[in-house]
XYZ file of C-alpha atoms in Angstrom:
305
model
C 0.000 0.000 0.000
C 1.436 3.351 -1.020
C 1.447 6.222 1.421
C 1.933 9.687 -0.078
C 2.880 12.689 2.019
C 2.990 16.318 1.066
C 6.456 17.823 0.829
C 7.263 20.520 3.378
C 9.953 23.047 2.513
C 12.359 24.468 5.090
C 14.719 27.286 4.284
C 17.315 25.866 6.622
C 15.550 22.685 7.648
C 17.445 19.511 8.409
C 16.526 16.112 6.968
C 15.341 15.126 10.452
C 12.983 18.114 10.563
C 11.659 17.264 7.127
C 10.988 13.640 8.070
C 9.263 14.731 11.265
C 7.098 17.131 9.327
C 6.159 14.392 6.872
C 4.979 12.195 9.730
C 2.774 15.015 10.955
C 1.382 15.942 7.539
C -1.937 14.613 6.303
C -1.463 11.224 4.656
C -3.158 9.928 1.543
C -3.594 6.194 0.969
C -4.022 4.563 -2.432
C -7.342 5.555 -3.960
C -7.512 8.925 -2.259
C -8.475 8.066 1.329
C -7.081 10.840 3.532
C -5.791 10.217 7.039
C -6.813 13.297 9.031
C -4.511 15.114 11.439
C -6.901 14.797 14.369
C -9.931 12.935 15.672
C -13.435 14.337 16.204
C -12.265 16.158 19.329
C -9.290 17.864 17.669
C -6.712 15.572 19.313
C -4.325 12.942 17.978
C -5.862 9.518 17.390
C -5.547 7.041 20.273
C -4.035 9.663 22.566
C -4.989 8.410 26.025
C -3.066 11.086 27.922
C -4.323 14.324 26.382
C -6.809 16.227 28.484
C -10.222 15.867 26.855
C -13.849 15.472 27.786
C -13.514 11.662 27.600
C -10.086 11.141 29.196
C -11.230 10.277 32.723
C -13.989 7.943 31.579
C -11.702 6.103 29.148
C -8.984 5.638 31.778
C -11.469 4.337 34.333
C -12.794 1.941 31.702
C -9.314 0.439 31.274
C -8.733 0.276 35.023
C -11.814 -1.940 35.472
C -11.029 -3.909 32.311
C -7.456 -4.718 33.327
C -8.430 -5.776 36.819
C -11.166 -8.166 35.691
C -9.910 -9.778 32.468
C -8.461 -12.978 33.909
C -8.022 -16.511 32.591
C -10.990 -17.686 34.644
C -13.196 -14.848 33.393
C -12.333 -15.507 29.746
C -13.028 -19.235 30.126
C -16.391 -18.450 31.714
C -17.420 -16.017 28.962
C -16.295 -18.291 26.144
C -18.164 -21.205 27.697
C -21.321 -19.119 27.870
C -21.254 -17.437 24.472
C -19.811 -20.152 22.256
C -23.174 -21.914 22.584
C -24.590 -19.279 20.182
C -28.042 -19.710 21.676
C -29.052 -16.074 22.234
C -30.910 -15.281 19.013
C -31.073 -15.966 15.265
C -30.808 -13.003 12.918
C -29.140 -11.767 9.746
C -25.904 -9.797 9.528
C -27.761 -6.646 8.482
C -30.244 -6.967 11.363
C -27.245 -7.060 13.680
C -25.783 -3.948 12.032
C -28.994 -2.080 12.789
C -28.894 -3.166 16.442
C -25.712 -1.132 16.843
C -27.407 2.180 16.060
C -27.599 3.103 19.737
C -24.217 1.742 20.822
C -21.459 4.134 21.901
C -18.013 2.704 22.660
C -16.856 4.161 26.007
C -13.273 2.987 25.431
C -12.837 5.011 22.231
C -11.147 8.398 22.743
C -11.670 9.349 19.081
C -15.393 9.158 18.372
C -18.796 9.087 19.997
C -20.929 8.435 16.912
C -23.215 5.361 16.681
C -21.262 2.252 15.719
C -23.134 1.690 12.439
C -21.548 4.913 11.186
C -18.060 3.642 11.977
C -18.702 0.303 10.256
C -19.799 1.928 7.021
C -17.085 4.588 7.095
C -14.430 1.893 7.429
C -15.936 -0.364 4.774
C -16.430 2.419 2.236
C -12.898 3.762 2.708
C -11.431 0.289 2.092
C -13.770 -0.300 -0.838
C -12.374 2.769 -2.611
C -8.751 1.703 -2.189
C -9.177 -2.087 -2.581
C -12.098 -2.461 -5.033
C -11.270 -6.075 -5.908
C -11.064 -7.384 -2.318
C -14.772 -7.727 -1.581
C -14.079 -10.002 1.410
C -12.193 -7.093 2.998
C -15.140 -4.736 2.441
C -17.449 -7.160 4.243
C -14.925 -7.811 6.998
C -14.847 -4.066 7.633
C -18.628 -3.925 7.808
C -18.937 -6.744 10.358
C -15.725 -6.432 12.390
C -17.435 -4.699 15.330
C -20.770 -6.539 15.304
C -19.776 -8.371 18.465
C -20.600 -5.173 20.320
C -24.187 -6.410 20.406
C -23.025 -8.040 23.646
C -23.976 -4.670 25.145
C -27.603 -5.231 24.095
C -30.132 -6.661 26.602
C -30.842 -9.596 24.272
C -27.223 -10.707 24.709
C -26.953 -10.282 28.455
C -26.155 -6.553 28.433
C -22.533 -7.111 29.423
C -20.653 -4.165 30.920
C -18.552 -2.100 28.514
C -15.280 -3.350 29.995
C -16.217 -6.901 28.929
C -17.116 -5.923 25.366
C -14.972 -3.095 23.977
C -11.459 -1.693 24.263
C -8.020 -2.978 23.314
C -7.566 -6.734 23.650
C -4.582 -8.752 24.863
C -3.683 -12.349 25.709
C -4.473 -13.764 29.131
C -2.476 -16.650 30.572
C 0.891 -14.977 30.024
C 2.607 -11.743 31.041
C 0.770 -8.480 30.349
C 2.922 -6.361 28.053
C 3.712 -2.788 29.058
C 2.669 -1.520 25.624
C -0.990 -2.208 26.456
C -2.817 1.056 27.090
C -2.956 1.925 30.814
C -0.989 -1.224 31.639
C -0.288 0.103 35.146
C -3.665 -1.244 36.278
C -2.718 -4.869 35.613
C -0.978 -4.997 39.009
C -4.463 -5.362 40.498
C -5.348 -8.307 38.237
C -5.388 -11.645 40.159
C -3.297 -13.275 37.388
C -0.526 -10.676 37.643
C 1.339 -12.467 40.429
C 0.364 -16.010 39.447
C 3.583 -17.816 38.382
C 1.592 -20.002 35.996
C 0.427 -16.942 34.073
C 2.972 -14.140 34.484
C 5.898 -15.455 32.428
C 6.703 -14.476 28.838
C 5.049 -17.637 27.509
C 2.828 -18.435 30.502
C 0.613 -21.390 29.565
C 1.657 -21.178 25.890
C 4.717 -22.170 23.858
C 6.844 -20.412 21.266
C 5.098 -19.992 17.898
C 2.073 -21.922 19.145
C -0.232 -19.819 16.952
C -2.688 -17.169 18.071
C -5.589 -19.570 17.497
C -4.324 -21.373 20.601
C -4.099 -18.218 22.704
C -6.927 -16.984 24.930
C -7.605 -13.317 24.298
C -9.288 -10.985 26.746
C -13.047 -11.370 26.296
C -14.916 -8.879 24.163
C -16.638 -8.177 20.882
C -13.662 -9.282 18.774
C -13.547 -12.831 20.102
C -17.322 -13.118 20.120
C -17.758 -12.059 16.485
C -14.926 -14.406 15.512
C -16.825 -17.285 17.143
C -20.090 -16.265 15.460
C -18.506 -16.080 11.997
C -16.533 -19.300 12.336
C -19.293 -21.421 13.859
C -21.861 -20.223 11.299
C -19.678 -21.467 8.471
C -18.555 -18.233 6.869
C -16.512 -18.563 3.686
C -14.422 -15.488 4.468
C -10.695 -16.228 4.026
C -8.549 -16.822 7.113
C -7.268 -13.243 6.885
C -10.827 -11.997 7.358
C -11.316 -14.074 10.508
C -7.894 -12.937 11.740
C -8.895 -9.280 11.311
C -12.162 -9.820 13.152
C -10.507 -11.521 16.120
C -7.416 -9.324 16.474
C -8.356 -5.862 15.196
C -8.300 -4.519 18.783
C -5.016 -6.296 19.594
C -2.984 -3.073 19.348
C -0.120 -4.433 21.435
C 0.578 -6.763 18.511
C -0.108 -4.741 15.396
C 1.098 -1.403 16.725
C 3.818 -2.343 19.248
C 4.843 -5.801 17.926
C 4.381 -7.413 21.325
C 3.545 -11.134 21.592
C 5.057 -11.948 18.174
C 6.794 -14.903 19.839
C 3.392 -16.623 19.997
C 2.613 -16.249 16.273
C 2.591 -19.007 13.669
C 3.669 -18.538 10.046
C 0.032 -18.170 9.004
C -0.432 -15.474 11.664
C 2.515 -13.559 10.220
C 0.928 -13.563 6.767
C -2.510 -12.583 8.062
C -1.013 -9.775 10.134
C -0.109 -7.987 6.893
C -3.796 -7.680 6.042
C -4.660 -6.619 9.581
C -2.125 -3.803 9.424
C -3.704 -2.588 6.190
C -7.170 -2.833 7.703
C -6.188 -1.074 10.909
C -5.395 2.208 9.150
C -8.945 2.403 7.881
C -10.494 1.159 11.121
C -8.728 3.899 13.052
C -8.498 6.844 10.694
C -11.816 6.673 8.835
C -13.685 7.778 11.981
C -15.326 11.124 11.259
C -18.547 13.120 11.484
C -19.176 12.526 7.760
C -22.214 10.287 7.383
C -22.569 7.485 4.829
C -25.797 7.172 2.800
C -26.924 3.831 4.220
C -29.695 3.168 1.707
C -27.350 3.833 -1.203
C -24.686 1.329 -0.143
C -26.941 -1.262 1.510
C -27.630 -3.353 -1.662
C -23.906 -3.811 -2.261
C -23.198 -5.043 1.260
C -26.254 -7.276 1.266
C -24.843 -8.983 -1.844
C -21.572 -9.623 0.012
C -23.410 -10.975 3.037
C -25.250 -13.436 0.760
C -21.923 -14.488 -0.752
C -20.044 -15.176 2.466
C -22.705 -15.966 5.114
C -25.982 -17.869 5.519
C -29.180 -15.803 5.537
C -29.653 -16.260 9.290
C -26.906 -16.718 11.862
C -26.921 -18.161 15.353
C -25.670 -15.601 17.869
């Protein structure tokens, strides 16, 4: 993927200054998708330290999340939700359920989630017109947030959204607000606090328990309902919130060769997932027929959730 940056001229500027300026200048991805300088609040994306109207709430979210996401909790949630016995509905019906959902962990946007799904999908569609599986993956990647809905048990936000990370091994310092892990019961457990913990080198991320949330849930829904999305699509769905991996390169010692290949697609996807967030609305009725055709191609008409 090509990234183009505007040239900035300095009368007496050093190469270092020029490179720094390039990093701060608006980026343009293939096809014309622009990466904005700032989020909806005028701050840098994923800046968890800047003073803003959401800073305190976001930090408290991660404090509760990091204390409670343990091996035992993840096993309990997976055991409950892998039954897929909550409801039967179509992909598009699930999209519409997200209209009232606001992600409390997101410092960049407070728009309904359906807007984010379509913004991401449409941005990717422009730049990767021949990868229809990627368009659909973008549309559905956050559908697991229906766990916040009463029909799905109305789980608390800390058990549904936010950055994800492995449990059963050491918590990496690159995880946002990692200081709160010291209060997690697994933090001092010798079975869980080593580099590999209960895992082995290159065991493959499929064999790793991730903190419970919408990513893992939607991965289970897609897989168990027999989707024909490629493995890269399932990888994106399950690990798109795993920023410690795809932004900080933590936990790479647990990856298989297939994970390494799929990570390339996730890193492409992540730029759109993060930077397409804006106040610009998508015409839902205009794009709906296209995405319904993709749903028919890759999923059954009704899914078990």
